[in-house]
Amino acid sequence: MGIPKRKLGERGPEVSAIGLGCMRMSFGQKKLPDRKEMIKLIRTAVELGINFFDTAEVYGPYTNEELVGEALEPFKGEVVIATKFGFELYEDGRSGWKGLNSKPEHIKKAVEGSLRRLRVEAIDILYQHRVDPNVPIEEVAGAVKELIEEGKVKHFGLCEASAETIRRAHKVCPVDVVQYEYSMWWRKPEEEILPTCEELGIGFVAYSPLGKGFLTGAIGGNSKFDEEDIRSRIPRFQKENLKENLALVELLKKIAERKGATPSQIALAWLLVQKPWIVPIPGTTKLSHLLENIGGAFVELTPEELQEINDALSRIEIKGGRYPEDMEKMTYL
């Protein structure tokens, strides 16, 4: 039995109900996994029924797109690849970025690089990675509209934009897909973004659906992260907050045990039931986790179980911000 499919809104592509975030395969941790193993993992994901893969120019930089491009080249036309532009990168390719840059000429240059690295003729979903306050969103949307007309891009997307920014962009070039962090422990998209998507027929992609690993139950009150790992700088992963936040994991474990599932699968099933046009993209570098995440698409939560979870969530106060302050400033603009 294959993974169920979902359509990303009215105009977006049809994709597997669970996608695969590829970032950590070549970015965001001190010891990176073996490249050949990651190519094998991506190809195994396709064989298992996943057809939706997420990358970005800045992951590496560049190396993640190269990895995804090589891994998926044998499956051209069968898979949907999403990538992102929007950062000014260092010329020498070193990690990190100088700042934001969504000037139209920069977007077009970034797309040429992404097409080459991904080994495709057209990018399935092109997101603005973060809203650039120095470039009107109308100019960004106009540049992407031209790329769509040239056949280099199929669908326009925004990441972590405000509802107002989505609406302004949408008037210039239809926004087909948006991407935000969304999970049981970060529910801000429910306030304005999901209603906006519903109204405008936009598909929603949830990144960090497992709370950067927290909702898997594998992180304890004394867990430590290396300095390359973003979690070492995230307030809610600091020791005093971690211990408080474990109440959410205990809830997941309780439901999971009753359902014969894992905490990760309950967290993914909860997301999938929120809207039929939401697709989570948990990232992993391990086959066992990939298989576990796929299993989340087959867990059915009853209305009573959903009510129980939502009642419990309303009583659990999550301690600490979801990003370091400098990164949080780049969201919901």
Short mmCIF file of C-alpha atoms in Angstrom, two decimals, residues 10-233:
data_model
loop_
_atom_site.label_atom_id
_atom_site.label_comp_id
_atom_site.label_asym_id
_atom_site.label_seq_id
_atom_site.Cartn_x
_atom_site.Cartn_y
_atom_site.Cartn_z
CA GLU A 10 -5.81 24.47 -5.61
CA ARG A 11 -2.84 25.08 -7.92
CA GLY A 12 0.08 23.22 -6.32
CA PRO A 13 1.37 19.78 -7.30
CA GLU A 14 0.10 16.47 -5.97
CA VAL A 15 2.69 14.98 -3.62
CA SER A 16 3.12 12.19 -1.09
CA ALA A 17 1.44 13.03 2.24
CA ILE A 18 4.89 12.93 3.86
CA GLY A 19 7.81 14.65 2.14
CA LEU A 20 11.52 14.58 2.95
CA GLY A 21 13.48 17.57 4.20
CA CYS A 22 17.07 17.11 3.02
CA MET A 23 18.86 19.98 4.81
CA ARG A 24 20.68 18.02 7.50
CA MET A 25 22.19 15.66 4.95
CA SER A 26 24.77 18.34 4.17
CA PHE A 27 24.26 21.24 6.57
CA GLY A 28 23.65 22.17 10.19
CA GLN A 29 25.80 19.71 12.11
CA LYS A 30 29.51 19.31 12.78
CA LYS A 31 29.91 15.76 11.48
CA LEU A 32 28.05 15.47 8.21
CA PRO A 33 26.72 12.06 7.10
CA ASP A 34 28.37 10.15 4.27
CA ARG A 35 27.31 11.59 0.89
CA LYS A 36 26.88 8.24 -0.84
CA GLU A 37 24.71 7.01 2.04
CA MET A 38 22.50 10.09 1.71
CA ILE A 39 22.07 9.56 -2.04
CA LYS A 40 21.07 5.99 -1.27
CA LEU A 41 18.61 7.20 1.41
CA ILE A 42 16.93 9.67 -0.96
CA ARG A 43 16.58 6.98 -3.63
CA THR A 44 15.16 4.56 -1.05
CA ALA A 45 12.63 7.23 -0.08
CA VAL A 46 11.45 7.34 -3.72
CA GLU A 47 11.16 3.55 -3.79
CA LEU A 48 9.08 3.72 -0.61
CA GLY A 49 6.64 6.18 -2.20
CA ILE A 50 7.95 9.63 -1.20
CA ASN A 51 7.95 11.96 -4.20
CA PHE A 52 8.43 15.35 -2.49
CA PHE A 53 11.89 16.65 -1.57
CA ASP A 54 12.95 19.93 0.00
CA THR A 55 16.30 21.70 -0.34
CA ALA A 56 17.71 25.26 -0.63
CA GLU A 57 20.59 27.14 -2.19
CA VAL A 58 21.85 28.17 1.26
CA TYR A 59 22.07 24.61 2.65
CA GLY A 60 25.79 23.96 2.42
CA PRO A 61 25.75 26.44 0.68
CA TYR A 62 25.06 24.72 -2.64
CA THR A 63 26.10 21.20 -1.60
CA ASN A 64 22.58 20.11 -0.61
CA GLU A 65 21.12 21.01 -4.00
CA GLU A 66 23.99 19.11 -5.67
CA LEU A 67 23.28 16.07 -3.49
CA VAL A 68 19.53 16.15 -4.16
CA GLY A 69 20.10 16.72 -7.87
CA GLU A 70 22.40 13.71 -8.20
CA ALA A 71 20.17 11.47 -6.08
CA LEU A 72 16.98 12.29 -7.98
CA GLU A 73 18.33 12.48 -11.53
CA PRO A 74 17.14 8.91 -12.31
CA PHE A 75 13.58 9.89 -11.30
CA LYS A 76 13.07 12.95 -13.51
CA GLY A 77 9.40 13.66 -14.03
CA GLU A 78 8.39 11.39 -11.14
CA VAL A 79 9.33 13.63 -8.21
CA VAL A 80 8.64 17.17 -6.98
CA ILE A 81 11.67 19.18 -5.85
CA ALA A 82 11.33 22.43 -3.90
CA THR A 83 14.22 24.84 -3.45
CA LYS A 84 14.68 28.40 -2.18
CA PHE A 85 16.41 31.69 -2.92
CA GLY A 86 16.85 34.84 -0.88
CA PHE A 87 20.27 34.92 0.79
CA GLU A 88 23.42 36.74 -0.25
CA LEU A 89 26.08 34.05 -0.07
CA TYR A 90 29.84 34.36 0.21
CA GLU A 91 31.70 34.04 -3.09
CA ASP A 92 34.09 31.43 -1.68
CA GLY A 93 31.15 29.15 -0.83
CA ARG A 94 31.88 29.14 2.89
CA SER A 95 29.05 28.39 5.26
CA GLY A 96 26.76 31.14 6.46
CA TRP A 97 25.44 34.14 4.58
CA LYS A 98 26.04 37.88 4.33
CA GLY A 99 22.38 38.83 4.58
CA LEU A 100 19.13 38.76 2.64
CA ASN A 101 18.94 39.49 -1.07
CA SER A 102 15.76 39.14 -3.14
CA LYS A 103 16.55 41.68 -5.85
CA PRO A 104 15.09 40.45 -9.16
CA GLU A 105 18.51 40.08 -10.82
CA HIS A 106 19.75 38.08 -7.82
CA ILE A 107 16.71 35.78 -7.97
CA LYS A 108 17.33 35.04 -11.64
CA LYS A 109 21.02 34.32 -11.03
CA ALA A 110 20.14 32.05 -8.07
CA VAL A 111 17.64 30.11 -10.20
CA GLU A 112 20.22 29.45 -12.92
CA GLY A 113 22.52 27.96 -10.28
CA SER A 114 19.75 25.86 -8.74
CA LEU A 115 18.65 24.49 -12.13
CA ARG A 116 22.23 23.41 -12.84
CA ARG A 117 22.81 21.82 -9.42
CA LEU A 118 19.42 20.09 -9.36
CA ARG A 119 19.93 18.83 -12.93
CA VAL A 120 16.43 19.87 -13.97
CA GLU A 121 14.91 22.04 -16.70
CA ALA A 122 12.36 23.61 -14.34
CA ILE A 123 12.11 24.03 -10.57
CA ASP A 124 8.87 22.50 -9.29
CA ILE A 125 8.44 24.87 -6.31
CA LEU A 126 10.56 27.99 -5.87
CA TYR A 127 10.26 29.64 -2.46
CA GLN A 128 11.54 32.96 -1.26
CA HIS A 129 13.46 31.63 1.75
CA ARG A 130 12.88 34.70 3.91
CA VAL A 131 11.14 37.98 3.13
CA ASP A 132 13.65 40.70 2.23
CA PRO A 133 12.46 43.97 3.84
CA ASN A 134 14.59 45.94 1.35
CA VAL A 135 12.83 44.61 -1.75
CA PRO A 136 9.05 45.08 -2.22
CA ILE A 137 7.35 41.69 -2.41
CA GLU A 138 5.65 42.84 -5.63
CA GLU A 139 9.10 42.99 -7.31
CA VAL A 140 9.94 39.51 -6.02
CA ALA A 141 6.64 38.09 -7.28
CA GLY A 142 7.14 39.84 -10.62
CA ALA A 143 10.59 38.27 -11.05
CA VAL A 144 9.26 34.79 -10.26
CA LYS A 145 6.30 35.36 -12.62
CA GLU A 146 8.80 36.01 -15.43
CA LEU A 147 10.67 32.81 -14.55
CA ILE A 148 7.38 30.88 -14.67
CA GLU A 149 6.59 32.40 -18.09
CA GLU A 150 10.08 31.35 -19.27
CA GLY A 151 9.36 27.77 -18.14
CA LYS A 152 12.15 27.74 -15.54
CA VAL A 153 9.81 27.58 -12.52
CA LYS A 154 6.45 25.81 -12.09
CA HIS A 155 5.14 27.09 -8.73
CA PHE A 156 5.83 30.18 -6.61
CA GLY A 157 6.12 29.84 -2.85
CA LEU A 158 6.90 31.91 0.25
CA CYS A 159 8.50 30.86 3.54
CA GLU A 160 7.70 32.37 6.93
CA ALA A 161 5.97 35.41 5.37
CA SER A 162 3.18 37.38 7.03
CA ALA A 163 -0.41 37.00 5.82
CA GLU A 164 -0.28 40.54 4.42
CA THR A 165 2.87 39.74 2.41
CA ILE A 166 1.21 36.61 0.98
CA ARG A 167 -1.76 38.67 -0.18
CA ARG A 168 0.42 41.35 -1.78
CA ALA A 169 2.54 38.76 -3.61
CA HIS A 170 -0.53 36.81 -4.69
CA LYS A 171 -1.93 39.84 -6.57
CA VAL A 172 1.17 39.89 -8.80
CA CYS A 173 1.86 36.15 -9.19
CA PRO A 174 -0.36 33.45 -7.67
CA VAL A 175 1.26 31.99 -4.55
CA ASP A 176 0.71 28.25 -4.91
CA VAL A 177 2.54 26.93 -1.82
CA VAL A 178 3.84 28.35 1.46
CA GLN A 179 6.22 26.85 3.98
CA TYR A 180 6.33 27.48 7.74
CA GLU A 181 7.45 25.79 10.88
CA TYR A 182 4.35 24.07 12.25
CA SER A 183 4.02 21.37 14.85
CA MET A 184 2.39 20.60 18.17
CA TRP A 185 4.87 22.93 19.86
CA TRP A 186 4.75 25.81 17.34
CA ARG A 187 1.19 26.63 16.30
CA LYS A 188 1.46 30.27 15.22
CA PRO A 189 0.44 29.47 11.59
CA GLU A 190 -3.05 28.64 12.89
CA GLU A 191 -3.65 32.32 13.74
CA GLU A 192 -3.54 33.97 10.30
CA ILE A 193 -1.60 31.84 7.83
CA LEU A 194 -3.85 28.76 7.59
CA PRO A 195 -7.03 30.87 7.17
CA THR A 196 -5.26 32.88 4.43
CA CYS A 197 -4.20 29.68 2.66
CA GLU A 198 -7.75 28.33 2.85
CA GLU A 199 -9.16 31.53 1.37
CA LEU A 200 -6.61 31.79 -1.46
CA GLY A 201 -6.31 28.07 -2.26
CA ILE A 202 -2.66 27.84 -1.21
CA GLY A 203 -0.96 24.58 -0.19
CA PHE A 204 0.90 24.49 3.13
CA VAL A 205 4.21 22.69 3.78
CA ALA A 206 5.18 22.17 7.42
CA TYR A 207 8.90 22.10 8.17
CA SER A 208 10.24 20.94 11.55
CA PRO A 209 6.99 18.98 12.08
CA LEU A 210 8.77 17.00 14.81
CA GLY A 211 10.03 20.10 16.59
CA LYS A 212 13.65 19.66 15.44
CA GLY A 213 13.63 16.19 16.97
CA PHE A 214 12.00 17.15 20.27
CA LEU A 215 8.66 15.48 19.52
CA THR A 216 10.33 12.15 18.73
CA GLY A 217 10.90 11.52 22.44
CA ALA A 218 14.62 11.01 21.85
CA ILE A 219 15.67 14.27 23.54
CA GLY A 220 15.82 14.34 27.34
CA GLY A 221 16.21 17.07 29.94
CA ASN A 222 20.00 16.75 29.91
CA SER A 223 20.54 16.53 26.13
CA LYS A 224 23.45 18.56 24.74
CA PHE A 225 24.03 19.77 21.16
CA ASP A 226 27.29 20.59 19.37
CA GLU A 227 27.95 24.23 18.45
CA GLU A 228 27.19 23.63 14.74
CA ASP A 229 23.71 22.40 15.68
CA ILE A 230 21.21 25.26 15.65
CA ARG A 231 19.48 23.72 18.67
CA SER A 232 22.46 24.75 20.82
CA ARG A 233 21.27 28.37 20.32
#
